[in-house]
Amino acid sequence: MSNIKLSLRGLSKSYGNNTVLQNITLDIAEGSVVTLIGPSGSGKSTLLRCLNLLEPIDDGAIFLDDIDISVPGLDANPIRRRIGMVFQNFNLFPHMSVMENIILSPTRTLGIDKSIARAKAIELLERFGLGDKAHSYPDQLSGGQQQRVAIVRALAIEPEVLLLDEITSSLDPELVGEVLDVVRELKAAGMTLVLATHEMGFARDTSDVVCVLDGGHIIEQGPPSQVFTAPQSERAQQFLQSIINSGRL
Amino acid sequence: MATTTSRRAAYEQKRKRRSIAVATVSSLIVVAAIVLLVPKMPRWDRVRHSFFNGERFWDSMPRLLHAFVLDVKIFAWCAPLILILAMLVAMARNSRSSALFPLRALTIAYTDIMRGVPVILWIYLIGFGVPGLGMDRPWNSPLIWGSVALVLTYASYVAEVFRAGIESVHESQRAAARSLGLSNWQTMRFVVIPQAVRRVVPPLMNDLVSLQKDVALVSLIGPIEILRQAGIDKSKFANFTPFIGAAVIFLCITIPLTRTTDYLVERERRRTTGTRVR
Ligand SMILES: Nc1ncnc2c1ncn2[C@@H]1O[C@H](COP(=O)(O)OP(=O)(O)O)[C@@H](O)[C@H]1O
Ligand SMILES: [Mg+2]
């Protein structure tokens, strides 16, 4: 059994009286790929935002390497540098070139020398087939390229965990593959990944653990072979059936 | 294809020639109407003598230019102070920490009060009022307190421009910056404010051009700048031409100023964007 990297203990979150996450308990092993699936509005994005400390949680706790990172008032910035996040709409900074996007955080928050940060950025860009794009601006790139840049930007601060929130949902179908390839490569390199996705085939083939969310609850959790073929709960069966019917699996 | 001009290029060339022709003809008609009709007005001779008197124009020009130096100076020290103060106010107003609530309330009161009263009234109130307290030189100078009035009023306008710019930057940009471990302040400094400022350059220029003109209001509390010099010349020679001279001098500054910024904005846009819808 490998180390537990992230551990969520009875996590709850509501907006006003709308309870969005309820009693979420989940262990994420170092180097594993945990996939969140579930209908729209089930709380996948909110859960990822909570893990990145972009949203405060109401109850429960989040442990990173056995340290409680959900203590109110904790300085979140150093922790966010250990837990990277990539968003559905890329969220690149449009006024900065690809290179500037990537080296912003390393140079400003980690105090890394500019020339060193640049060299490392070039290395990452080349690794993901973007070697010639360092001086382009985000608006001059395709969606798939922008998303790969966003991944490189998150990797440049060398996070221990990477959160990916539906990173292929804004892409044209023919561009989805190039981004999923990047995720597969990250898995192969041993990165701990937590991702929300609607790409069911990808979830089945790549995940170590699949969690089905519905109405803020984890209604099913286990290895993909079990979740996709023999779900226990009735809601999970319905959800998977609807996916199969719509031809997405 | 082996043709020298494509069908589209030919079409666009034709269209361009046509619109240039239309623009030229319509401009000529307007100019001709003014040149031909205005002199037909019953009092045109008197107006021409008292407003468009070439001799008076060139006679007062050196004095006007000399006085204009003061306008430029006032503008030069007010504009940076305005931009700094306005940015501080806009940032305070956009702050999210609950500890800063009193500061937010203060900035709201400040912008409401400053914007709710005409600039000229603030110049009178501050420019006459504060020196009346009897402070020692140079702190009793109306020039200083008139400038203070300009800075305080204009900063409240410009703060609203900056605030609109800051609010127009989408929340997801902040989320991305924070997720990279940037602090709140770094997020503002490197991600939000650069985008906000780029977006508000046109309204910002609008306010700066207004400022360049409103600097002349300081003359009402004493300092001899261009408007006041023009008034002096007008009285001396009983002729309004110095005011035309002053207007021409203002235009010589404000028009290049606006053209240059338009050019810079366009260049920046071209640099950072991909294909563009026509
Ligand atoms: N900032 C917010 N304020 C209020 N409600 C929110 C906010 N963000 C998300 N929600 C609500 O939380 C629920 C879960 O949303 P989300 O996590 O985005 O779901 P998913 O990513 O699974 O589609 C939805 O009902 C949504 O309306
Ligand atoms: Mg979502």
XYZ file of C-alpha atoms and ligand atoms in Angstrom:
555
model
C 0.000 0.000 0.000
C 1.520 3.293 -1.084
C 1.485 6.501 0.933
C -1.701 8.499 1.278
C -0.977 11.871 -0.310
C -4.311 13.599 0.209
C -6.971 12.558 2.636
C -10.455 14.041 2.821
C -12.275 13.413 6.086
C -16.025 14.107 6.243
C -15.766 17.203 4.072
C -18.925 19.345 3.804
C -19.584 22.598 2.025
C -22.669 24.689 1.368
C -23.488 27.942 -0.345
C -26.135 29.564 1.808
C -28.578 26.756 2.450
C -27.608 24.891 -0.711
C -25.487 21.957 0.462
C -23.045 21.245 -2.340
C -20.760 18.662 -0.712
C -21.793 16.326 2.078
C -19.542 14.215 4.217
C -16.981 13.473 1.505
C -14.416 10.950 2.687
C -11.712 9.840 0.302
C -8.072 8.784 0.405
C -5.820 9.612 -2.529
C -2.649 7.540 -2.744
C 0.598 9.040 -3.946
C 0.996 8.507 -7.694
C -2.601 7.418 -8.212
C -5.221 8.793 -10.573
C -8.575 9.504 -8.923
C -11.420 10.426 -11.233
C -14.607 12.224 -10.242
C -17.611 11.578 -12.438
C -21.236 12.446 -11.980
C -23.974 14.589 -13.448
C -23.573 18.320 -13.968
C -23.991 20.200 -10.690
C -23.079 17.189 -8.560
C -20.201 19.065 -6.922
C -17.095 17.925 -8.833
C -15.720 21.414 -9.467
C -16.517 22.547 -5.946
C -14.650 19.564 -4.507
C -11.569 20.343 -6.604
C -11.733 24.021 -5.662
C -11.892 23.029 -1.993
C -8.806 20.839 -2.407
C -6.996 23.815 -3.951
C -8.181 25.943 -0.991
C -9.929 28.296 -3.377
C -13.087 27.679 -1.347
C -13.171 27.275 2.425
C -14.870 24.119 3.652
C -17.518 24.219 6.377
C -16.884 20.890 8.081
C -14.403 18.060 8.003
C -10.735 18.253 7.184
C -8.254 17.886 4.317
C -4.860 16.347 5.062
C -1.863 16.737 2.783
C 0.864 14.306 3.915
C -0.873 14.076 7.291
C -0.922 17.846 7.794
C -4.344 19.432 8.144
C -4.452 22.086 5.413
C -8.064 23.058 6.043
C -7.389 24.850 9.356
C -9.115 28.230 9.094
C -6.654 31.100 8.836
C -3.809 28.974 7.478
C -1.635 30.689 4.841
C -2.947 28.964 1.721
C -0.328 30.220 -0.749
C 2.495 27.785 0.069
C -0.011 24.920 0.005
C -1.430 25.867 -3.357
C 2.085 25.621 -4.750
C 2.058 21.965 -3.734
C -1.376 21.328 -5.274
C -1.643 22.604 -8.850
C -4.918 23.117 -10.673
C -5.976 23.287 -14.318
C -9.374 24.666 -15.290
C -11.993 23.886 -17.905
C -11.535 27.255 -19.632
C -7.708 27.262 -19.457
C -7.643 30.646 -17.676
C -4.339 31.642 -19.213
C -3.397 35.273 -18.642
C -4.159 36.913 -22.012
C -1.802 39.859 -21.535
C 1.205 37.612 -21.069
C 3.045 35.452 -23.568
C 3.137 31.696 -23.044
C 6.575 32.048 -21.477
C 5.465 34.823 -19.121
C 2.425 32.785 -18.081
C 4.644 29.866 -17.173
C 7.412 31.653 -15.295
C 5.187 34.091 -13.381
C 4.690 31.940 -10.316
C 8.148 30.289 -10.233
C 9.900 33.665 -10.372
C 7.508 35.602 -8.145
C 6.550 33.071 -5.505
C 9.440 30.629 -5.439
C 12.098 33.243 -6.136
C 13.630 31.182 -8.922
C 16.043 33.029 -11.167
C 14.458 34.140 -14.431
C 16.952 32.420 -16.717
C 16.585 29.163 -14.823
C 12.783 29.399 -14.883
C 12.899 30.086 -18.636
C 15.124 27.124 -19.329
C 12.815 24.885 -17.374
C 9.762 26.268 -19.148
C 11.327 25.548 -22.526
C 12.047 22.010 -21.404
C 8.421 21.478 -20.333
C 7.045 23.101 -23.497
C 9.166 20.835 -25.659
C 8.118 17.798 -23.688
C 4.482 18.577 -24.515
C 5.054 19.538 -28.150
C 4.853 23.305 -27.651
C 8.507 24.174 -28.136
C 7.781 26.788 -30.801
C 5.010 28.555 -28.857
C 6.990 30.216 -26.059
C 6.554 33.689 -27.517
C 2.954 33.343 -28.679
C 0.066 34.900 -26.810
C -2.818 32.707 -25.596
C -5.256 34.161 -28.151
C -2.982 33.018 -30.946
C -3.185 29.343 -29.917
C -5.774 26.628 -30.489
C -7.824 25.423 -27.526
C -5.799 22.232 -27.237
C -2.556 24.194 -27.251
C -3.886 26.629 -24.657
C -4.882 23.810 -22.363
C -1.491 22.156 -22.717
C 0.135 25.485 -21.859
C -2.110 25.701 -18.786
C -0.911 22.259 -17.744
C 2.710 23.269 -18.273
C 2.075 26.420 -16.231
C 0.744 24.323 -13.360
C 3.655 21.876 -13.635
C 6.247 24.657 -13.581
C 5.804 25.099 -9.834
C 6.448 21.360 -9.397
C 3.256 20.482 -7.519
C 2.916 17.170 -5.714
C -0.724 16.808 -6.728
C -2.454 18.110 -9.844
C -6.200 18.828 -9.948
C -7.762 18.794 -13.404
C -11.299 20.163 -13.700
C -12.939 18.965 -16.922
C -9.915 20.077 -18.864
C -11.215 18.727 -22.171
C -14.808 19.964 -21.924
C -14.211 23.233 -23.800
C -12.269 21.599 -26.604
C -13.294 20.609 -30.089
C -13.555 16.806 -30.265
C -10.467 16.452 -32.426
C -8.376 18.348 -29.859
C -9.418 16.255 -26.858
C -6.945 13.498 -27.656
C -3.827 15.655 -27.506
C -4.747 16.880 -24.020
C -5.657 13.411 -22.736
C -2.288 12.194 -24.019
C -0.664 14.749 -21.731
C -2.636 13.413 -18.781
C -1.578 9.843 -19.611
C 2.007 10.976 -19.732
C 1.683 12.621 -16.329
C 0.270 9.417 -14.905
C 3.148 7.454 -16.386
C 5.552 9.917 -14.764
C 4.015 9.134 -11.382
C 2.113 12.377 -10.752
C -0.788 12.214 -8.288
C -3.872 13.307 -10.247
C -7.411 14.160 -9.196
C -9.614 14.884 -12.155
C -13.217 15.600 -12.979
C -14.217 14.459 -16.436
C -17.025 13.491 -18.778
C -14.653 11.352 -20.864
C -15.897 8.017 -19.563
C -13.681 5.839 -21.740
C -10.654 7.739 -20.512
C -11.841 7.480 -16.900
C -12.247 3.731 -17.241
C -8.862 3.145 -18.864
C -6.691 5.546 -16.889
C -8.060 5.808 -13.338
C -6.978 3.876 -10.306
C -10.071 4.983 -8.393
C -13.364 6.303 -9.755
C -15.790 8.283 -7.561
C -19.340 8.872 -8.670
C -20.764 12.083 -7.221
C -24.427 12.898 -7.035
C -25.990 15.774 -5.148
C -22.790 16.340 -3.207
C -22.423 12.742 -2.037
C -19.961 10.117 -3.187
C -22.447 7.415 -4.135
C -19.947 4.962 -5.535
C -16.206 4.614 -5.135
C -13.766 1.970 -6.264
C -11.554 0.716 -9.076
C -13.014 1.421 -12.550
C -13.522 -2.267 -13.275
C -15.949 -2.412 -10.362
C -17.637 1.001 -10.696
C -18.275 0.711 -14.422
C -19.393 -2.914 -14.508
C -21.010 -3.615 -11.137
C -22.078 -0.404 -9.408
C -23.656 -1.005 -6.021
C -26.071 1.895 -5.578
C -29.170 2.401 -7.634
C -28.354 6.073 -8.462
C -24.935 5.068 -9.759
C -26.523 2.358 -11.896
C -28.918 4.939 -13.346
C -26.134 7.424 -14.031
C -23.958 4.834 -15.770
C -26.919 3.548 -17.734
C -27.639 7.069 -19.001
C -24.028 7.345 -20.113
C -24.137 4.025 -21.895
C -27.415 4.977 -23.558
C -25.964 8.255 -24.805
C -23.097 6.295 -26.346
C -20.353 7.820 -24.229
C -18.986 4.512 -22.998
C -4.208 30.755 -59.284
C -1.928 32.761 -61.533
C -3.893 36.032 -61.507
C -2.070 39.079 -60.114
C -4.969 40.372 -57.999
C -7.465 37.992 -56.452
C -11.165 38.606 -56.792
C -11.393 39.673 -53.164
C -8.456 42.098 -53.396
C -10.006 43.707 -56.472
C -13.327 44.021 -54.709
C -11.760 45.556 -51.622
C -9.727 47.996 -53.691
C -12.827 49.147 -55.474
C -14.717 49.531 -52.238
C -11.884 51.478 -50.664
C -11.663 53.885 -53.617
C -15.371 54.442 -53.409
C -15.431 55.241 -49.721
C -12.502 57.644 -50.089
C -14.402 59.416 -52.849
C -17.557 59.657 -50.734
C -15.611 60.972 -47.744
C -13.791 63.585 -49.847
C -16.891 64.888 -51.548
C -18.921 65.106 -48.348
C -16.106 66.882 -46.492
C -15.744 69.374 -49.351
C -19.457 70.115 -49.256
C -19.391 70.815 -45.509
C -16.288 73.017 -45.744
C -17.700 74.876 -48.724
C -20.958 75.472 -46.901
C -19.126 76.974 -43.937
C -16.763 79.079 -46.024
C -19.517 80.379 -48.270
C -22.390 80.782 -45.811
C -20.793 82.095 -42.612
C -19.410 85.263 -44.294
C -22.972 85.988 -45.473
C -24.088 86.451 -41.852
C -25.002 90.076 -41.062
C -22.363 90.585 -38.339
C -19.594 88.456 -39.868
C -17.253 91.420 -40.333
C -17.377 92.323 -36.666
C -16.900 88.752 -35.535
C -13.992 88.318 -37.883
C -12.381 91.452 -36.565
C -12.789 90.626 -32.880
C -12.236 86.822 -32.987
C -10.075 86.157 -36.036
C -7.727 89.084 -36.011
C -4.397 87.882 -37.370
C -2.386 90.715 -35.900
C -3.808 90.213 -32.369
C -3.316 86.450 -32.751
C 0.405 86.649 -33.424
C 0.893 89.478 -30.984
C -0.489 87.589 -27.998
C 0.861 84.158 -29.012
C 4.236 84.475 -27.187
C 2.531 85.610 -23.962
C -0.008 82.806 -24.246
C 2.667 80.195 -24.826
C 4.634 81.537 -21.905
C 1.561 81.323 -19.660
C 0.763 77.865 -21.024
C 3.958 76.548 -19.457
C 2.186 76.853 -16.105
C -0.761 74.782 -17.391
C 1.654 72.099 -18.526
C 3.399 72.175 -15.164
C 0.145 71.844 -13.229
C -0.884 68.977 -15.492
C 2.502 67.330 -15.152
C 2.414 67.191 -11.373
C -1.315 66.520 -11.038
C -1.644 63.656 -13.541
C 0.725 61.168 -11.843
C -0.696 61.998 -8.404
C -4.207 61.464 -9.757
C -3.326 58.095 -11.272
C -1.655 56.885 -8.081
C -4.401 58.085 -5.753
C -7.129 56.761 -8.063
C -5.497 53.334 -8.224
C -5.189 53.193 -4.445
C -8.834 54.176 -4.033
C -9.998 51.658 -6.650
C -7.988 48.885 -5.010
C -9.254 49.755 -1.540
C -12.779 49.714 -2.885
C -12.231 46.307 -4.480
C -10.540 44.776 -1.468
C -12.202 41.647 -0.192
C -10.878 41.394 3.327
C -13.558 42.119 5.903
C -10.967 43.886 8.044
C -10.843 46.576 5.381
C -14.535 47.393 5.598
C -13.963 50.870 7.128
C -11.529 51.694 4.342
C -14.067 50.601 1.720
C -16.746 52.758 3.320
C -14.349 55.697 3.377
C -13.490 55.375 -0.315
C -17.164 55.168 -1.241
C -17.876 58.350 0.706
C -14.857 60.008 -0.909
C -15.847 59.218 -4.502
C -19.488 60.127 -3.910
C -18.650 63.482 -2.355
C -15.929 64.490 -4.813
C -17.907 63.503 -7.874
C -21.112 65.069 -6.613
C -19.774 68.640 -6.606
C -18.505 70.542 -9.687
C -14.724 70.735 -10.044
C -14.828 74.514 -10.080
C -16.530 74.580 -6.696
C -13.847 72.361 -5.141
C -11.197 74.653 -6.595
C -12.841 77.636 -4.934
C -13.457 75.856 -1.637
C -10.021 74.286 -1.271
C -8.067 76.936 -3.182
C -9.445 79.861 -1.163
C -10.365 77.999 2.013
C -7.137 76.269 2.979
C -4.758 79.210 2.323
C -7.162 81.198 4.509
C -5.955 79.154 7.472
C -2.884 81.355 7.501
C -0.122 78.808 6.936
C 3.396 80.014 6.117
C 4.796 80.239 2.636
C 4.727 78.208 0.443
C 1.776 76.425 2.020
C -0.526 79.388 1.517
C -0.140 79.298 -2.269
C -3.417 79.031 -4.197
C -1.436 77.216 -6.871
C -0.749 74.335 -4.480
C -4.267 74.138 -3.113
C -5.863 74.559 -6.528
C -3.759 71.595 -7.653
C -4.822 69.650 -4.580
C -8.452 70.315 -5.488
C -7.825 69.069 -9.047
C -6.052 65.952 -7.780
C -8.791 65.099 -5.299
C -11.654 65.573 -7.752
C -10.036 63.930 -10.744
C -8.779 61.006 -8.665
C -12.383 60.252 -7.752
C -13.391 60.116 -11.439
C -10.371 58.080 -12.436
C -10.850 55.734 -9.459
C -14.255 54.800 -10.860
C -12.668 54.128 -14.254
C -10.069 51.862 -12.647
C -12.727 50.157 -10.561
C -14.765 49.332 -13.657
C -11.615 47.930 -15.238
C -10.764 45.798 -12.210
C -14.295 44.445 -12.008
C -14.268 43.573 -15.701
C -11.446 41.074 -15.189
C -13.142 37.726 -14.851
C -13.090 35.939 -11.517
C -11.516 32.894 -13.193
C -8.356 34.925 -13.804
C -8.012 35.443 -10.067
C -8.744 31.778 -9.406
C -5.986 30.772 -11.836
C -3.523 33.168 -10.238
C -4.341 32.047 -6.706
C -4.135 28.386 -7.720
C -0.544 29.073 -8.790
C 0.237 30.200 -5.274
C 0.262 33.934 -5.957
C -0.815 36.051 -3.012
C -3.779 38.373 -3.168
C -1.486 41.329 -3.744
C 0.572 39.514 -6.425
C -2.655 38.534 -8.161
C -3.690 42.177 -8.311
C -0.253 43.399 -9.300
C 0.548 40.921 -12.088
C -2.784 39.596 -13.314
C -5.741 41.863 -12.555
C -4.384 45.386 -12.782
C -2.425 44.987 -16.047
C -5.560 43.672 -17.742
C -7.792 46.264 -16.076
C -5.587 49.174 -17.142
C -5.357 47.983 -20.737
C -9.134 47.871 -20.924
C -9.703 51.361 -19.547
C -7.093 53.273 -21.533
C -9.719 55.016 -23.724
C -11.879 56.353 -20.836
C -8.695 57.118 -18.928
C -7.438 59.258 -21.798
C -10.791 60.941 -21.879
C -10.306 62.004 -18.255
C -6.722 63.117 -18.859
C -7.772 65.267 -21.806
C -10.453 66.799 -19.585
C -7.841 67.426 -16.934
C -5.565 69.138 -19.448
C -8.443 71.537 -20.098
C -9.667 71.897 -16.513
C -6.199 72.927 -15.396
C -7.271 76.333 -16.727
C -9.854 76.534 -13.935
C -7.057 77.046 -11.427
C -6.694 80.516 -12.950
C -9.933 81.465 -11.227
C -8.178 81.546 -7.877
C -5.174 83.553 -9.015
C -2.345 81.914 -10.944
C -1.724 83.434 -14.359
C -1.961 80.535 -16.739
C -3.058 80.593 -20.354
C -6.769 81.247 -19.896
C -6.129 84.125 -17.547
C -3.403 85.532 -19.825
C -5.856 85.382 -22.725
C -8.373 87.250 -20.568
C -5.788 89.912 -19.759
C -4.918 90.354 -23.438
C -8.578 90.422 -24.344
C -9.244 93.274 -21.925
C -6.132 95.177 -22.948
C -6.954 95.173 -26.667
C -10.730 94.794 -26.438
C -10.400 91.826 -28.789
C -11.348 88.154 -28.343
C -8.690 86.704 -30.651
C -6.399 85.679 -27.719
C -9.066 83.155 -26.746
C -8.836 81.621 -30.213
C -5.084 81.514 -29.725
C -5.546 79.711 -26.425
C -7.946 77.228 -28.031
C -5.423 76.492 -30.778
C -2.702 75.870 -28.213
C -4.942 73.436 -26.299
C -5.744 71.547 -29.501
C -2.055 71.289 -30.359
C -1.600 69.312 -27.144
C -4.810 67.310 -26.810
C -5.141 66.012 -30.375
C -1.671 64.437 -30.603
C -2.223 63.047 -27.112
C -5.393 61.178 -28.077
C -4.068 60.052 -31.468
C -0.931 58.637 -29.878
C -2.816 56.620 -27.292
C -5.213 55.267 -29.895
C -2.180 54.131 -31.832
C -0.571 52.521 -28.803
C -3.777 50.713 -27.837
C -4.155 49.376 -31.360
C -0.547 48.215 -31.490
C -0.906 46.354 -28.193
C -4.131 44.740 -29.392
C -2.476 43.545 -32.586
C 0.437 42.119 -30.649
C -1.640 39.963 -28.291
C -4.622 38.830 -30.349
C -5.035 36.247 -33.042
C -7.395 36.548 -35.978
C -9.838 39.383 -35.884
C -13.432 39.654 -37.010
C -13.997 42.285 -39.687
N -20.074 30.155 -6.097
C -21.223 29.452 -5.940
N -22.278 29.984 -5.286
C -23.416 29.297 -5.120
N -23.620 28.064 -5.593
C -22.616 27.456 -6.256
C -21.368 28.130 -6.479
N -20.561 27.305 -7.182
C -21.273 26.170 -7.397
N -22.502 26.261 -6.846
C -23.513 25.211 -6.837
O -22.920 24.053 -6.361
C -23.405 22.916 -7.050
C -22.263 22.099 -7.562
O -21.603 22.808 -8.583
P -20.271 22.300 -9.267
O -19.308 21.925 -8.221
O -19.854 23.328 -10.247
O -20.780 20.992 -10.014
P -20.088 20.165 -11.187
O -18.709 20.653 -11.361
O -20.170 18.740 -10.733
O -20.919 20.365 -12.409
C -24.346 23.415 -8.107
O -25.660 23.248 -7.643
C -24.002 24.872 -8.231
O -25.160 25.600 -8.566
Mg -17.801 21.555 -13.034
